[in-house]
Amino acid sequence: MTKEDKKNAYLYCKFRDEQFALYDEYAKRNGMMMKTLLVVNVLFYSKDGMTQKEICQRTLQSKQTVNLIIKNLLADNYVTVTEMPKNKRNKLVQMTDAGRAYCEKVVRRITWAEDMAMSMFTPEEQKQLIDLSRTFTKNLTRLVNQETEDI
């Protein structure tokens, strides 16, 4: 590992952290926590709703976090939660009209900004960004989860 490798890892992670901070600030500016923004984002675009398990998978959040967010959204009448006929342990979460009104502007704005930011790259640059980010994430996951004392 070279000094340049270390510098580039720092810069890449710094940019990632800036993005997280941007999402966090955007959510707060719009009266919600970032993790709530992630949940309402996936629910907003899911016309038929989704289970809490699917929300966890899509947002990469724990069951406990998603459950708490859903309870809060339910208390505000922004979502409904209904048992699935085939498996009563699974519950379908759907946005209400009030929930859609609550988050529509916020969700559409962040989606538009993401889409526009990506469109500012050429198709080749987009593919390269995605491919390299995917590879970095796979490498990082493998290394973080590796049992080693070689640090």
Short mmCIF file of C-alpha atoms in Angstrom, two decimals:
data_model
loop_
_atom_site.label_atom_id
_atom_site.label_comp_id
_atom_site.label_asym_id
_atom_site.label_seq_id
_atom_site.Cartn_x
_atom_site.Cartn_y
_atom_site.Cartn_z
CA MET A 1 0.00 0.00 0.00
CA THR A 2 1.42 3.34 -1.05
CA LYS A 3 1.11 6.82 0.39
CA GLU A 4 -1.02 7.69 -2.68
CA ASP A 5 -3.35 4.74 -1.91
CA LYS A 6 -3.86 6.07 1.61
CA LYS A 7 -4.49 9.60 0.37
CA ASN A 8 -7.04 8.40 -2.18
CA ALA A 9 -8.82 6.19 0.36
CA TYR A 10 -9.07 9.20 2.66
CA LEU A 11 -10.45 11.40 -0.14
CA TYR A 12 -12.97 8.80 -1.31
CA CYS A 13 -14.26 8.26 2.25
CA LYS A 14 -14.35 12.00 2.84
CA PHE A 15 -16.56 12.45 -0.24
CA ARG A 16 -18.81 9.62 0.97
CA ASP A 17 -19.07 11.28 4.39
CA GLU A 18 -19.91 14.61 2.72
CA GLN A 19 -22.74 12.87 0.88
CA PHE A 20 -24.08 11.35 4.12
CA ALA A 21 -23.90 14.76 5.78
CA LEU A 22 -25.72 16.31 2.84
CA TYR A 23 -28.56 13.76 3.11
CA ASP A 24 -28.69 14.22 6.87
CA GLU A 25 -28.86 18.02 6.61
CA TYR A 26 -31.48 17.81 3.84
CA ALA A 27 -33.65 15.50 5.94
CA LYS A 28 -33.36 17.71 9.02
CA ARG A 29 -34.14 20.82 6.99
CA ASN A 30 -37.34 19.06 5.98
CA GLY A 31 -38.30 17.97 9.49
CA MET A 32 -37.15 14.37 9.52
CA MET A 33 -34.22 12.17 10.37
CA MET A 34 -32.10 10.80 7.53
CA LYS A 35 -33.16 7.21 8.21
CA THR A 36 -36.81 8.29 8.03
CA LEU A 37 -36.07 9.94 4.69
CA LEU A 38 -34.66 6.65 3.41
CA VAL A 39 -37.81 4.79 4.49
CA VAL A 40 -40.31 7.30 3.10
CA ASN A 41 -38.29 7.39 -0.12
CA VAL A 42 -38.69 3.66 -0.79
CA LEU A 43 -42.32 3.67 0.35
CA PHE A 44 -43.16 6.68 -1.80
CA TYR A 45 -42.05 4.88 -4.96
CA SER A 46 -43.63 1.56 -3.97
CA LYS A 47 -47.21 1.95 -5.17
CA ASP A 48 -48.30 -1.41 -3.73
CA GLY A 49 -46.38 -1.01 -0.47
CA MET A 50 -43.75 -3.33 0.92
CA THR A 51 -43.04 -5.44 3.96
CA GLN A 52 -40.81 -4.22 6.76
CA LYS A 53 -38.30 -6.88 5.73
CA GLU A 54 -38.21 -5.45 2.20
CA ILE A 55 -37.77 -1.93 3.62
CA CYS A 56 -34.82 -3.19 5.69
CA GLN A 57 -33.24 -4.76 2.62
CA ARG A 58 -33.75 -1.69 0.43
CA THR A 59 -32.54 0.86 3.01
CA LEU A 60 -29.86 -1.32 4.65
CA GLN A 61 -31.30 -0.58 8.09
CA SER A 62 -31.97 -2.88 11.04
CA LYS A 63 -35.40 -4.34 11.78
CA GLN A 64 -35.53 -2.36 15.01
CA THR A 65 -34.81 0.96 13.28
CA VAL A 66 -37.36 0.34 10.52
CA ASN A 67 -39.95 -0.82 13.05
CA LEU A 68 -39.54 2.37 15.09
CA ILE A 69 -39.77 4.57 11.99
CA ILE A 70 -42.89 2.72 10.83
CA LYS A 71 -44.48 3.11 14.28
CA ASN A 72 -43.85 6.87 14.14
CA LEU A 73 -45.21 7.15 10.60
CA LEU A 74 -48.23 5.09 11.64
CA ALA A 75 -48.89 7.37 14.63
CA ASP A 76 -48.88 10.35 12.25
CA ASN A 77 -51.25 8.51 9.85
CA TYR A 78 -48.63 8.61 7.10
CA VAL A 79 -48.70 4.82 6.58
CA THR A 80 -51.00 1.87 7.07
CA VAL A 81 -49.81 -1.51 8.26
CA THR A 82 -51.86 -4.58 7.35
CA GLU A 83 -51.23 -8.27 7.90
CA MET A 84 -50.43 -10.31 4.84
CA PRO A 85 -53.09 -12.98 4.26
CA LYS A 86 -50.63 -15.84 3.65
CA ASN A 87 -48.27 -15.00 6.51
CA LYS A 88 -49.63 -12.89 9.34
CA ARG A 89 -46.12 -12.27 10.66
CA ASN A 90 -45.39 -10.24 7.54
CA LYS A 91 -47.08 -6.87 7.45
CA LEU A 92 -47.59 -4.72 4.39
CA VAL A 93 -46.66 -1.07 4.87
CA GLN A 94 -48.28 1.42 2.50
CA MET A 95 -48.26 5.20 2.33
CA THR A 96 -51.52 6.99 2.97
CA ASP A 97 -52.56 10.03 0.96
CA ALA A 98 -51.46 12.13 3.95
CA GLY A 99 -48.09 10.36 3.95
CA ARG A 100 -47.62 10.94 0.24
CA ALA A 101 -48.46 14.62 0.70
CA TYR A 102 -46.08 14.82 3.69
CA CYS A 103 -43.04 13.55 1.82
CA GLU A 104 -43.73 14.04 -1.89
CA LYS A 105 -41.86 17.31 -2.34
CA VAL A 106 -38.92 16.16 -0.21
CA VAL A 107 -38.61 12.77 -1.93
CA ARG A 108 -39.07 14.08 -5.44
CA ARG A 109 -36.48 16.84 -4.85
CA ILE A 110 -33.76 14.47 -3.60
CA THR A 111 -34.50 11.98 -6.40
CA TRP A 112 -34.33 14.77 -8.97
CA ALA A 113 -31.01 16.00 -7.53
CA GLU A 114 -29.52 12.48 -7.59
CA ASP A 115 -30.70 11.91 -11.16
CA MET A 116 -29.42 15.30 -12.33
CA ALA A 117 -26.04 14.85 -10.62
CA MET A 118 -25.64 11.49 -12.37
CA SER A 119 -26.76 12.93 -15.73
CA MET A 120 -23.87 15.38 -15.57
CA PHE A 121 -21.57 12.43 -16.27
CA THR A 122 -21.24 10.82 -19.68
CA PRO A 123 -22.72 7.30 -19.93
CA GLU A 124 -19.17 5.92 -19.79
CA GLU A 125 -18.38 7.92 -16.64
CA GLN A 126 -21.62 6.75 -15.04
CA LYS A 127 -20.74 3.11 -15.69
CA GLN A 128 -17.20 3.65 -14.42
CA LEU A 129 -18.43 5.36 -11.23
CA ILE A 130 -20.89 2.56 -10.52
CA ASP A 131 -18.43 -0.23 -11.34
CA LEU A 132 -15.62 1.25 -9.25
CA SER A 133 -17.90 2.07 -6.31
CA ARG A 134 -19.29 -1.50 -6.38
CA THR A 135 -15.76 -2.95 -6.44
CA PHE A 136 -14.59 -0.66 -3.62
CA THR A 137 -17.61 -1.71 -1.52
CA LYS A 138 -16.97 -5.42 -2.16
CA ASN A 139 -13.27 -5.04 -1.30
CA LEU A 140 -14.04 -3.02 1.83
CA THR A 141 -16.67 -5.52 2.99
CA ARG A 142 -14.29 -8.45 2.52
CA LEU A 143 -11.45 -6.68 4.35
CA VAL A 144 -13.59 -5.41 7.24
CA ASN A 145 -15.07 -8.87 7.79
CA GLN A 146 -11.75 -10.68 7.43
CA GLU A 147 -10.32 -12.16 10.61
CA THR A 148 -6.79 -10.83 10.81
CA GLU A 149 -4.21 -9.50 13.18
CA ASP A 150 -1.98 -8.08 10.44
CA ILE A 151 -2.93 -4.45 11.02
#
